[in-house]
Coordinates of C-alpha atoms and ligand atoms in Angstrom, one line a residue:
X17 CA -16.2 -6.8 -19.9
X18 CA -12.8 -7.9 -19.2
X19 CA -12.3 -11.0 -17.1
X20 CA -9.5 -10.2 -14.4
X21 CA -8.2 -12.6 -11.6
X22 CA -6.3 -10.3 -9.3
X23 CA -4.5 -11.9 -6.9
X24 CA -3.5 -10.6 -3.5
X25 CA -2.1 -12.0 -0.3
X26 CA -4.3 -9.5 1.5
X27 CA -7.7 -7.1 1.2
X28 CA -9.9 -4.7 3.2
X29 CA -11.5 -5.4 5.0
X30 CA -11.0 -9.0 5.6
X31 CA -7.0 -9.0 5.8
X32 CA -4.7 -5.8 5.6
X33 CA -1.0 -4.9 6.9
X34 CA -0.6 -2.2 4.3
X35 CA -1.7 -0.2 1.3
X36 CA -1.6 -3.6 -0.9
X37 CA -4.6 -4.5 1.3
X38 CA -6.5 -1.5 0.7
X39 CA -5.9 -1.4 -3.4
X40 CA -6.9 -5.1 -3.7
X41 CA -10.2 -4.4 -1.9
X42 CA -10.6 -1.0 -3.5
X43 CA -9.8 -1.5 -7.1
X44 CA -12.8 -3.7 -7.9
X45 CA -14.8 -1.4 -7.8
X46 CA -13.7 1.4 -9.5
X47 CA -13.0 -1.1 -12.4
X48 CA -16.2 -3.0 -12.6
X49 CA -17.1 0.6 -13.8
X50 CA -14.5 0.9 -16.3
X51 CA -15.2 -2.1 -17.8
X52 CA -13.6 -4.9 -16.2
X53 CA -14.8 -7.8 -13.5
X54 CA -13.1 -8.9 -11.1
X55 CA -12.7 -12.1 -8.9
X56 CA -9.9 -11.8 -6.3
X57 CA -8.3 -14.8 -5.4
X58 CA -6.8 -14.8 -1.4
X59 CA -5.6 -17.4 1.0
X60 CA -7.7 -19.1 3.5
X61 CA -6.2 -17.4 6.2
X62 CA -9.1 -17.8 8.9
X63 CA -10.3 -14.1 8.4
X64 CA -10.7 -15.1 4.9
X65 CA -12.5 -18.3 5.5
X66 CA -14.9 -16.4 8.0
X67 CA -16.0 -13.9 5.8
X68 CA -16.5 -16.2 3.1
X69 CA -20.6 -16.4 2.3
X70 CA -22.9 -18.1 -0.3
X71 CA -19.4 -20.4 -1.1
X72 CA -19.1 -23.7 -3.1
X73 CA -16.4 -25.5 -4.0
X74 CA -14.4 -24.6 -7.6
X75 CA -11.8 -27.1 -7.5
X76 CA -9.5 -29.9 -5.3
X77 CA -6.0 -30.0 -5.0
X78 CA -4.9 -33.4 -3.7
X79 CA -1.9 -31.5 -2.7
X80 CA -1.0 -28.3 -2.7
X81 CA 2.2 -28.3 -1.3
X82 CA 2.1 -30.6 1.7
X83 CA -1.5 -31.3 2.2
X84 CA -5.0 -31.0 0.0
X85 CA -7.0 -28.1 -0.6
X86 CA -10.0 -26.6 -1.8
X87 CA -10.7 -23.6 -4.0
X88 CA -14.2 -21.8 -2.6
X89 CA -16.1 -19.5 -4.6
X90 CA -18.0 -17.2 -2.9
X91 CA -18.3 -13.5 -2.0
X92 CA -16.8 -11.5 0.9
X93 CA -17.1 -7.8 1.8
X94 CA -19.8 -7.6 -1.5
X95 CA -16.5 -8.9 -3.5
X96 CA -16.6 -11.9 -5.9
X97 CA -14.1 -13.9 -4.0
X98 CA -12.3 -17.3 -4.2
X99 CA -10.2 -18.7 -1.5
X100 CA -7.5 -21.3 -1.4
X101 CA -8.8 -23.6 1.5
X102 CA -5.6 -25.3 2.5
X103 CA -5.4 -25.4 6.5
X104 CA -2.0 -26.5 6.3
X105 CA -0.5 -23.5 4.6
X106 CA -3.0 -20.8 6.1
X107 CA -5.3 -21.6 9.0
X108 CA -3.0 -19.7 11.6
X109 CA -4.1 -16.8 13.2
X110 CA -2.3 -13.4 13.5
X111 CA -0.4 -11.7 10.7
X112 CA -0.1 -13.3 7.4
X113 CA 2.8 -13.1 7.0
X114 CA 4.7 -13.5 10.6
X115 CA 4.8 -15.6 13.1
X116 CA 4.1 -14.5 17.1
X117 CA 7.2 -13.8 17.2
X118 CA 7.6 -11.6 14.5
X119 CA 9.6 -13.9 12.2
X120 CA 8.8 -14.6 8.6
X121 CA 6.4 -17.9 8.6
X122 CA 9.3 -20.6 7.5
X123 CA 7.2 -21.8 5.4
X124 CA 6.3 -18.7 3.2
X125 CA 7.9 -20.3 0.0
X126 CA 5.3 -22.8 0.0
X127 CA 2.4 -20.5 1.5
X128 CA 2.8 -18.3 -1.6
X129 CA 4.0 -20.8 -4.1
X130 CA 0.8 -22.3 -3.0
X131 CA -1.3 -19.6 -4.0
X132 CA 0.0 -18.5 -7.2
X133 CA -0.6 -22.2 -8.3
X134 CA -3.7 -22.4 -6.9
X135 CA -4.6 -19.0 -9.2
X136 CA -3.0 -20.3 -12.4
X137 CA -5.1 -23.1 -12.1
X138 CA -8.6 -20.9 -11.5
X139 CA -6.8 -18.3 -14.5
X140 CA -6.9 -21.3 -17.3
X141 CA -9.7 -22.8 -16.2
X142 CA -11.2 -25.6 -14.7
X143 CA -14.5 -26.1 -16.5
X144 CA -15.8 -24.9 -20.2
X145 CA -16.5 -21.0 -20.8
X146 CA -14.8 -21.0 -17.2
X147 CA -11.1 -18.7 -16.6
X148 CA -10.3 -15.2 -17.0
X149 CA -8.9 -12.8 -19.7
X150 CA -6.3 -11.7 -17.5
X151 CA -4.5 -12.4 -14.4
X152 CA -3.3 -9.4 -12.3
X153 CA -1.2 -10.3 -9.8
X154 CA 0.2 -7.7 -6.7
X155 CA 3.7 -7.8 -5.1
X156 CA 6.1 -11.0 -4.5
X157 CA 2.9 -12.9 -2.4
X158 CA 1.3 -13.3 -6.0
X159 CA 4.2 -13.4 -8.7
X160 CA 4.4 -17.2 -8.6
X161 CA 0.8 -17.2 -10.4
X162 CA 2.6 -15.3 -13.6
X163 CA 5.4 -18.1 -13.1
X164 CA 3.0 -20.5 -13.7
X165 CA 1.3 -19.8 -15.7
X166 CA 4.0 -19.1 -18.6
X167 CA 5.3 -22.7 -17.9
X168 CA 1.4 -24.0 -18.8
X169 CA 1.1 -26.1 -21.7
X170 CA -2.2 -25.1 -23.6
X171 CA -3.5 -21.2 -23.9
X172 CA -3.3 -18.6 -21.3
X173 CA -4.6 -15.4 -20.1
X174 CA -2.6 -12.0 -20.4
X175 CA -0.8 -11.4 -17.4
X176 CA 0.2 -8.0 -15.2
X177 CA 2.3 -7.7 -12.2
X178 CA 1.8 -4.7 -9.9
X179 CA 5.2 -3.7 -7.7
X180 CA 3.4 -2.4 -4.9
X181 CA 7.1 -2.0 -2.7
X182 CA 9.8 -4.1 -4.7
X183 CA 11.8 -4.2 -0.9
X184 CA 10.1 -7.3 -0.3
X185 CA 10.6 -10.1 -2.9
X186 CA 10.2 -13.7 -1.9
X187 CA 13.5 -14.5 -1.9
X188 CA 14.6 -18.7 -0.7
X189 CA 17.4 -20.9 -1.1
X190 CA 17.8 -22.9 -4.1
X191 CA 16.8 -25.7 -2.4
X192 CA 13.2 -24.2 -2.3
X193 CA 12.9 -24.8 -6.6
X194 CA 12.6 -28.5 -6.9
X195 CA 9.5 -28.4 -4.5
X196 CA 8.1 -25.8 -7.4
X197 CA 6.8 -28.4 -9.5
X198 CA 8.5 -26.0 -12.3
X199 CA 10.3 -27.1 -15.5
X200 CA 14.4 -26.5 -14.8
X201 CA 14.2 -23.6 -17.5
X202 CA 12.4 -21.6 -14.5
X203 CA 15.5 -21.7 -12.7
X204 CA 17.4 -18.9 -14.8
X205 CA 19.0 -15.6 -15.3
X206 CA 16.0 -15.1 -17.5
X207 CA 13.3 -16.4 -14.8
X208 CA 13.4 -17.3 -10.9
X209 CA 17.0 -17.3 -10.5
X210 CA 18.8 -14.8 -8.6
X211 CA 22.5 -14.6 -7.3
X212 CA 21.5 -18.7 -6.8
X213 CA 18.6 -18.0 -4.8
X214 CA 14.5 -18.4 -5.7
X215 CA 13.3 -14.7 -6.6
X216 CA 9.9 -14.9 -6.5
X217 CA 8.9 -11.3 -7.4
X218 CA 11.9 -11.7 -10.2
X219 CA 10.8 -14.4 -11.4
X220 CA 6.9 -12.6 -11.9
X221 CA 8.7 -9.5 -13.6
X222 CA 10.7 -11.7 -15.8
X223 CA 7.7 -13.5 -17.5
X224 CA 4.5 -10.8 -17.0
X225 CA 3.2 -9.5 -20.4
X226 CA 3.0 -6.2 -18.2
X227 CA 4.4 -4.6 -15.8
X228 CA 3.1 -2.2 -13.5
X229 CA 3.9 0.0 -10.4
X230 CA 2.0 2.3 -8.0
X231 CA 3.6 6.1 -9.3
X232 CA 4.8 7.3 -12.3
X233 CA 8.0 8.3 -10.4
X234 CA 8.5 5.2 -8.9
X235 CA 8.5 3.9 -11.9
X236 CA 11.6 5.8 -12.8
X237 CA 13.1 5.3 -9.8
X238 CA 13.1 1.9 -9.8
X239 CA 15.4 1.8 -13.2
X240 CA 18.1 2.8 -11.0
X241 CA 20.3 1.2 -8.8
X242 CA 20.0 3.3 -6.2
X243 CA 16.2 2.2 -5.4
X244 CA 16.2 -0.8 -7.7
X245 CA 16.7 -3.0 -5.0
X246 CA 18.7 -5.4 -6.6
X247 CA 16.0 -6.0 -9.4
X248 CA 17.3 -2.5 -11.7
X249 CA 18.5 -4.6 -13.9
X250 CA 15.9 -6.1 -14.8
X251 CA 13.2 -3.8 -14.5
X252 CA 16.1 -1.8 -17.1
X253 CA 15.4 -5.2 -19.6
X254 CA 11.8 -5.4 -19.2
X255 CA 11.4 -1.4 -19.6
X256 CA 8.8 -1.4 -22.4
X257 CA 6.4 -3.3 -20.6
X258 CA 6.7 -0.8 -17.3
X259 CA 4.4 1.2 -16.3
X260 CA 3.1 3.9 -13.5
X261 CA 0.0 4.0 -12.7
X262 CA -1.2 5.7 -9.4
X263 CA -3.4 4.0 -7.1
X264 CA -6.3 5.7 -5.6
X265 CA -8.5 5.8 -2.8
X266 CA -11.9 4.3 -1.6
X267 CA -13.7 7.9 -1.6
X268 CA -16.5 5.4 0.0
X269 CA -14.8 4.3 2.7
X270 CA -12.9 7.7 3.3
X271 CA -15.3 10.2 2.7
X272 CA -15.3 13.2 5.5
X273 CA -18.9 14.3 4.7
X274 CA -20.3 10.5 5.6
X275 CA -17.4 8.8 7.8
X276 CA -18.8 6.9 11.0
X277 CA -15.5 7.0 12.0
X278 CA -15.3 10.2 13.2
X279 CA -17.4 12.8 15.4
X280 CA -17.5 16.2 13.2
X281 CA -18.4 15.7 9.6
X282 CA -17.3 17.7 6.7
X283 CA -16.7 18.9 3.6
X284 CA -14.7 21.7 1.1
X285 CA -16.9 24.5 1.7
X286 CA -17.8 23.3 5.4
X287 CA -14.3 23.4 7.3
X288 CA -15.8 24.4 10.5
X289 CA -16.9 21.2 11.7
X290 CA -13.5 19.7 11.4
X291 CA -12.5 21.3 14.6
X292 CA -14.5 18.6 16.5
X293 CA -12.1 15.9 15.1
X294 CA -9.2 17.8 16.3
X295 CA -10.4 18.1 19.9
X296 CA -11.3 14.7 19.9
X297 CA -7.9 13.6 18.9
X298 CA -6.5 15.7 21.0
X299 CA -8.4 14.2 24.0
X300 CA -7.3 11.5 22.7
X301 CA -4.2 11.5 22.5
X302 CA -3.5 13.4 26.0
X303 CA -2.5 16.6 23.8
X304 CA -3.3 20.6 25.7
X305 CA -6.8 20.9 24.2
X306 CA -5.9 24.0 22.2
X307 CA -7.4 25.1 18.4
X308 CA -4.8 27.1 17.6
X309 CA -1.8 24.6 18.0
X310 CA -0.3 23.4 14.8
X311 CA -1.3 19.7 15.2
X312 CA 0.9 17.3 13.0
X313 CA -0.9 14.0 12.7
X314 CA 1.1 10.4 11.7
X315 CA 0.2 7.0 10.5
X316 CA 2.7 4.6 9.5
X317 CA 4.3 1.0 9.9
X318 CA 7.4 1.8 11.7
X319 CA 10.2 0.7 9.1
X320 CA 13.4 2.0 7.4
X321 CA 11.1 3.2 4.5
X322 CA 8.7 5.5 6.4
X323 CA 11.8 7.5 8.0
X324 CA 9.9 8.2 11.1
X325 CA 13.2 7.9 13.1
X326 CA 14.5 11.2 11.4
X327 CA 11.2 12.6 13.6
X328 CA 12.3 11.7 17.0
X329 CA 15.2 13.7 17.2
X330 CA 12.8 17.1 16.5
X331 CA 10.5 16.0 18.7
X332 CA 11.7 18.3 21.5
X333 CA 12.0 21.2 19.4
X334 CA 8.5 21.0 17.9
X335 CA 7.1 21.2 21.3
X336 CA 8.9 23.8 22.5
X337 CA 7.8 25.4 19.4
X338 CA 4.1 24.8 20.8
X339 CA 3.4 22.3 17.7
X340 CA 1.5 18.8 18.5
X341 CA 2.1 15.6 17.4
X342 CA -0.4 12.7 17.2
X343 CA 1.2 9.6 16.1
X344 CA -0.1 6.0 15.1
X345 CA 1.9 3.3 13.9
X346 CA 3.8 0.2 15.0
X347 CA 6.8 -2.0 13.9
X348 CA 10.4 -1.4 14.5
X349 CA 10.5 -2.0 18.1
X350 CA 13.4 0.3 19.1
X351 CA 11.6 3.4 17.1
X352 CA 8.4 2.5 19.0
X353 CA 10.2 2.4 22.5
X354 CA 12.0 6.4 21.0
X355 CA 8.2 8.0 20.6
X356 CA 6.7 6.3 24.0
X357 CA 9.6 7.9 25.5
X358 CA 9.1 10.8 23.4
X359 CA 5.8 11.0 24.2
X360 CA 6.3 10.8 28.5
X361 CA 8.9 13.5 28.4
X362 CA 6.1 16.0 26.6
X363 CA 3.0 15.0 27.6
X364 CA 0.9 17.1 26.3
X365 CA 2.4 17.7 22.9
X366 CA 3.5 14.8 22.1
X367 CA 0.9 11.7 21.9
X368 CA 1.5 8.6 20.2
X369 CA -0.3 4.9 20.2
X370 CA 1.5 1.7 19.1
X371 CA -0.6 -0.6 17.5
X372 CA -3.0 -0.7 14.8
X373 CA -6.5 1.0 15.0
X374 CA -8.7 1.7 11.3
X375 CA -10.6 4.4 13.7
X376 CA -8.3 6.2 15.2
X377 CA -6.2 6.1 11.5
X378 CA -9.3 8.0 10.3
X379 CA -9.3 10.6 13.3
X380 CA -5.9 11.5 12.5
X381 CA -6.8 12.0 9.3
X382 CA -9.6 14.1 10.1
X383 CA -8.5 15.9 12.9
X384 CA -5.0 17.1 12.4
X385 CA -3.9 20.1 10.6
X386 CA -0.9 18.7 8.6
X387 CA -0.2 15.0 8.1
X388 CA 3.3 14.0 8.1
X389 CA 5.0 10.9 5.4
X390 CA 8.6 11.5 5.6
X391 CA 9.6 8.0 3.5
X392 CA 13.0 7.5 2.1
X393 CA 11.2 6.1 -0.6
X394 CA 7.6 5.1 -1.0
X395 CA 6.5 3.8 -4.0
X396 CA 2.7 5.3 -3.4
X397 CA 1.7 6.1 -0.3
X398 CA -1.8 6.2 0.7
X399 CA -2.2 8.1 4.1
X400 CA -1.0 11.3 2.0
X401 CA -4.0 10.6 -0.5
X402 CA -6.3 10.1 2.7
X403 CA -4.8 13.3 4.0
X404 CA -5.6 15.5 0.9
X405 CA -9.5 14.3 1.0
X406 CA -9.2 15.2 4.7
X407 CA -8.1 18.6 4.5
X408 CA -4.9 18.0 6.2
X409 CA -2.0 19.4 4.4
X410 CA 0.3 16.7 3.6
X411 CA 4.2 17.4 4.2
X412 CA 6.3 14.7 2.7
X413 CA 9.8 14.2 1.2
X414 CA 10.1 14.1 -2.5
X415 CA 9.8 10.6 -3.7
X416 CA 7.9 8.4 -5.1
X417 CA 3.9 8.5 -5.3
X418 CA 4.4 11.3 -2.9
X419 CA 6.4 13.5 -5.3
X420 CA 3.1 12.6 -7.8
X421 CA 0.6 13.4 -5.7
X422 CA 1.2 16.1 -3.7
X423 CA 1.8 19.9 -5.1
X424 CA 4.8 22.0 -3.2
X425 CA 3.5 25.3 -1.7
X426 CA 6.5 27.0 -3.3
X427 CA 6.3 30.4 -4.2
X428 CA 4.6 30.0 -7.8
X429 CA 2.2 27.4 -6.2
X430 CA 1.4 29.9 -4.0
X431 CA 1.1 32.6 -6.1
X432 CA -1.0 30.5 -8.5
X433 CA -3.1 29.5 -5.4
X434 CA -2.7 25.8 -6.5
X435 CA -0.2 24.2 -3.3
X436 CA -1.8 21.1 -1.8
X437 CA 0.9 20.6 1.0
X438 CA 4.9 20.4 1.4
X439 CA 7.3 18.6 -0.4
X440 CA 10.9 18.4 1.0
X441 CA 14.3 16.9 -0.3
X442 CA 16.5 15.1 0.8
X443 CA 14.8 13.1 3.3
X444 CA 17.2 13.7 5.8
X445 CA 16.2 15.3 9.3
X446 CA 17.9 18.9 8.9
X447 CA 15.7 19.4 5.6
X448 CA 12.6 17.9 7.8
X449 CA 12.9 20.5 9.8
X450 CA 13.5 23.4 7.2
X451 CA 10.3 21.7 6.0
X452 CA 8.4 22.0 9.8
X453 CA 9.3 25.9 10.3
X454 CA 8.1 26.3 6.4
X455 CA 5.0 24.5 7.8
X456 CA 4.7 27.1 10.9
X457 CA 4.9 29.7 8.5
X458 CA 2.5 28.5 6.4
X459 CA -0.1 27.9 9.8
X460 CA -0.2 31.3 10.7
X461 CA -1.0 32.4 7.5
X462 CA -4.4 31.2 8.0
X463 CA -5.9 32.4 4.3
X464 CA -3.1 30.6 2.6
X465 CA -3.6 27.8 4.8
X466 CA -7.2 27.4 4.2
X467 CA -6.7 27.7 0.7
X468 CA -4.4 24.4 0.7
X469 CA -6.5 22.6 2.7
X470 CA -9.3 23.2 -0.3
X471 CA -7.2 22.8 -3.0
X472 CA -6.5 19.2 -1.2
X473 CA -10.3 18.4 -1.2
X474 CA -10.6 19.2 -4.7
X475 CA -7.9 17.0 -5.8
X476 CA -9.0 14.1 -7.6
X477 CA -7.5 10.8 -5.6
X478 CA -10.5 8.7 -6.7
X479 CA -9.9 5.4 -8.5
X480 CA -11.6 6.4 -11.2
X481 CA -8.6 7.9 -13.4
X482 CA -6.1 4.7 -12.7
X483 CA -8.7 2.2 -13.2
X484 CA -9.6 3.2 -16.5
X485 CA -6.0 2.9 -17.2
X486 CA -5.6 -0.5 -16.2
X487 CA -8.3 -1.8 -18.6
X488 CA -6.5 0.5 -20.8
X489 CA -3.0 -2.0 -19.8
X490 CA -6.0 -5.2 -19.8
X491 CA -6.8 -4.0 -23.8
X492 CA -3.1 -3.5 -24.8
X493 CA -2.5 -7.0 -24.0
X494 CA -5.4 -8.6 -25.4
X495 CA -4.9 -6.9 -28.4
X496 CA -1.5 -7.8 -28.8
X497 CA -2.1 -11.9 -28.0
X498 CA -4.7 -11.3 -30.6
Ligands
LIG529 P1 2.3 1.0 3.3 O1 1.4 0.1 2.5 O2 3.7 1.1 2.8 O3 2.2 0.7 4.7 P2 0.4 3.1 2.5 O4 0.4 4.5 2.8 O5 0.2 2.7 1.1 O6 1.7 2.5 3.1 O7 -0.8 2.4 3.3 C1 -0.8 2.2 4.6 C2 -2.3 1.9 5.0 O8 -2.2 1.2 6.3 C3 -3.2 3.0 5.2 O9 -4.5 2.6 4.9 C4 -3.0 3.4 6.6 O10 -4.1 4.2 7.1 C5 -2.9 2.1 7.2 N1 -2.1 2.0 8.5 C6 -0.8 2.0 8.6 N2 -0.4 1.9 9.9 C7 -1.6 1.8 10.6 C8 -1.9 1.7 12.0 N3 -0.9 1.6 12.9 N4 -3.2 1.6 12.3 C9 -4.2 1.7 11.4 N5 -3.9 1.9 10.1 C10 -2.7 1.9 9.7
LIG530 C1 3.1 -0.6 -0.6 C2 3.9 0.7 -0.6 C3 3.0 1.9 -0.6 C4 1.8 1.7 -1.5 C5 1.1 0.5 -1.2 C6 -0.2 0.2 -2.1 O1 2.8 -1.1 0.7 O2 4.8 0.7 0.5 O3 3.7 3.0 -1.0 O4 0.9 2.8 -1.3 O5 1.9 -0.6 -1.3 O6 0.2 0.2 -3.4

C-alpha cells in the first residue's frame, strides 16, 4: 500500500462549504481499495475537534504561528484522521474560512501556513518507520505543506497538488513571508512570489512533483489566459506534470435505492417511485403540486462562477411557460435578495431557500426532473454527478468537468440513444434559454426523456475509475524518486 497524507482544509461530514469537502471525505475510500491508505490531515476547527475519537497526541509545536499546538491522531467519520490542535489559529466557530461578517479571517495566512507546516512535519516523520510515501495536498488551504516540504533538509515524500478551483489562491502581502519560517529562495518567480505578493497556491504548483486538477478539460483550460487566473503561465511551465483527473462521487452516501434522505426510493429500472420525491419537494418548496410540470431543480453557492444570475432574468418566462423551479443555495447577497423576490412574484413556480441544507440538497436531487449548473466555468462540479445518479437530466453550459461528464442530447446522441442531459455554449442567458425550450422539448417527449434519465443512472460517476488513477499519479512518482 501507498502511504498518502492528503491534506484538506475541509471534509464530510465533519467540515464542508464545497465539493473540496466532499472529495477529501470521499476519496479515502475509494483508494484504500486501489491500493493506497490514507490519513487526512485537518485543522482543529471545533467540528473537527468534536468528532475526533480514540485520539492521542502525535506531536507538539511550541509554536505554530502565534501559540502552541498539538497534532492528534485519531479517527473521525470511520476516517484515519489527524488534527492540528492549535486554538489560536482554529477554535472559532462558523465558517472556516470567514468571519461573521463574511470577511476573509485576517489571519488566514497564518491559519493555512499553519497547517501545511503542521503536515510537512507529520509527512517526514516524527518517529522511526513513521511518515508517508506521499503528500497530497487540495487547493491553496493546503499548498504551503508542498512549500515546505521542498525547503526540508533530509528526504521527503513525493508530493501532488490537486486545483480543485484555482479562483481562490492564498494570496498576502509581502510582508506575510518573513513570518514563513522559509529560506529567502521561496520568495521567487520560481516559488511563492507573485506580482510582489505571497501566492500560496503558486507557490504549491511551483514545487509539487505533480500536479493535478478535477477534469480533463479543465485542465486545458487552465493553460490559457482566459481561465488561467493569473497562474496560465505557470501552469503553461509546469505542463508535464499536469494532469485531469475527474473526481467522483460517494455512491454510498448518494445512492437513490438506500438514501434516508428522501421519502420514495429508487432505482434504473424502478422510476416510479421517484414521483414521491417530486411532490415532496414541491410541497416543499410552495410549488402547484402538479406531476406533469417540468420541475428544474438548483443547488449552488451563489457566486460569479455558478452563473445563477443569468437565471433570474428567465424566471418570469419559465413560469409562464408552466416550468417549476426549486432552488437551494446561498452567497452573493444581492443574487439571493433577486430569487426571494423572484420567488414572491410566482409563488407557485418559483420556490427557492437560502441557506444550506444536506437534506433538502438530496431532495432536489431526487425529486426534480432536470437539474440546472449553468457555471461560467467549473472546474468539476459535483451536483451534475449527483444529478446523473438521481435520474435528473442535467442541463449545464459547456465547461469544465461539466463538458466531461455530461453527454449532449444532440441529434446523434439521440439517435444513438446515448444523451445523459444538455450541454449549452456560451454561458450567456440567451443560449440558457435556447437550452430551456430544447429542455421543454425534450420533457414532452416522454420515451426520449426516460431514456436519458437511464442512460444517467448507468453512468459510471463512482470513484472507482479516478482513484485507481491517482495511485497510478502515487506510482509514477515513486518510481521516478526511485
Ligand atoms: P463547489 O465546490 O464549487 O461549490 P460542487 O458541485 O463541486 O461545487 O460541490 C458543491 C457541493 O456542495 C455539493 O455537494 C452540493 O450538494 C453542496 N451544496 C452547495 N450548496 C449547497 C446548499 N446551499 N445546501 C446544501 N448543499 C449545498
Ligand atoms: C471546487 C470546484 C468544483 C469541484 C470541487 C471539488 O469547489 O468549484 O467544480 O467539483 O471543487 O473538486
Amino acid at each position: 500500500m501507498v502511504r498518502v497524507l492528503s491534506v484538506a482544509s475541509e471534509m464530510f461530514p465533519l467540515v464542508k462549504t464545497g465539493g473540496l469537502g466532499d472529495v477529501a471525505g470521499a476519496l479515502p475510500a475509494a483508494l484504500a481499495a486501489a491500493g493506497a491508505a490514507t490519513t487526512t490531515i485537518l485543522p482543529g476547527y471545533p467540528a473537527t475537534m468534536a468528532a475526533l475519537s480514540d485520539s492521542s497526541p502525535v506531536h507538539e509545536f511550541a509554536d505554530l504561528f502565534g501559540g502552541a499546538a498539538t497534532v492528534l491522531r485519531g479517527s473521525a467519520a470511520g476516517l484515519d484522521v489527524m488534527v492540528v490542535d492549535a486554538p489560536h489559529l482554529y477554535a472559532r466557530a462558523g465558517n472556516p474560512y470567514l468571519g461573521a461578517d463574511g470577511k476573509e479571517w485576517a489571519d488566514n495566512g497564518l491559519r493555512f501556513a499553519g497547517l501545511g507546516a503542521a503536515a510537512a512535519a507529520m509527512a517526514v516523520g516524527v518517529g522511526p518507520g513513521d511518515g508517508f510515501d506521499i503528500l497530497h495536498a487540495h487547493d491553496w488551504q493546503a499548498a504551503m505543506a508542498v512549500v515546505y516540504l521542498n525547503f526540508h533538509p533530509g528526504e521527503r515524500p513525493g508530493t501532488v497538488l490537486t486545483i480543485h478551483n484555482l479562483a481562490f489562491q492564498g494570496r498576502y502581502p509581502a510582508a506575510l513571508f518573513p513570518r514563513l519560517g522559509l529560506p529567502d529562495a521561496a520568495f521567487s518567480l520560481n516559488g511563492l512570489e507573485y506580482h510582489g505578493d505571497v501566492n500560496f497556491l503558486k507557490g504549491g504548483l511551483s514545487y509539487a512533483d505533480r500536479i493535478a486538477t478535477v477534469s480533463p478539460t479543465y485542465a486545458r483550460e487552465i493553460m490559457g489566459e482566459e481561465n488561467g487566473m493569473g497562474l496560465d503561465g505557470v501552469l503553461r511551465y509546469r505542463a508535464d506534470a499536469v494532469s485531469g483527473i475527474m473526481n467522483g462521487i460517494d455512491d454510498t452516501i448518494w445512492n437513490p435505492a438506500a438514501d434516508p434522505l428522501i421519502p420514495g426510493r429508487f432505482g434504473r429500472g424502478k422510476l416510479a417511485k421517484r414521483a414521491l420525491n417530486k411532490t415532496e419537494l414541491q410541497r416543499r418548496m410552495g410549488l402547484e403540486e402538479n406531476p406533469d410540470a417540468l420541475l428544474i431543480g438548483v443547488v449552488s453557492r451563489m457566486t460569479t462562477q455558478k452563473g445563477l444570475d443569468m437565471l433570474v432574468d428567465l424566471l418570469d418566462d419559465l413560469a409562464s411557460d408552466g416550468i417549476q423551479l426549486a432552488l437551494l443555495g446561498s452567497g452573493d447577497p444581492d443574487l439571493e435578495d433577486a430569487f426571494v423576490t423572484a420567488a414572491e412574484w410566482n409563488q407557485g413556480s418559483v420556490g427557492c431557500v437560502i441557506g444550506y441544507d444536506e437534506a433538502l440538497a438530496h431532495l432536489i436531487e431526487a425529486g426534480s426532473d432536470a437539474f440546472l449548473a449553468p457555471s461560467r466555468f467549473e472546474p468539476c462540479g459535483l451536483t451534475q454527478l449527483y444529478a446523473l445518479r438521481y435520474g435528473s437530466v442535467p442541463v449545464v453550459s459547456r465547461v469544465g468537468g461539466l463538458a466531461d461528464s455530461v453527454i449532449d442530447a444532440n441529434e446523434a446522441a439521440l439517435a444513438a440513444g446515448v444523451a445523459t442531459g444538455l450541454q449549452f455554449w456560451p454561458a450567456t442567458p440567451s443560449a440558457l434559454q435556447a437550452a430551456l425550450r430544447r429542455l421543454m422539448a425534450l420533457w414532452l417527449d416522454k420515451p426520449a426523456w426516460t431514456r436519458m434519465q437511464r442512460n444517467g443512472m448507468a453512468a459510471d460517476v463512482s470513484w472507482r475509475g479516478p482513484a485507481s488513477r491517482y495511485v497510478a499519479l502515487y506510482r509514477s512518482i515513486l518510481a521516478e524518486r526511485g
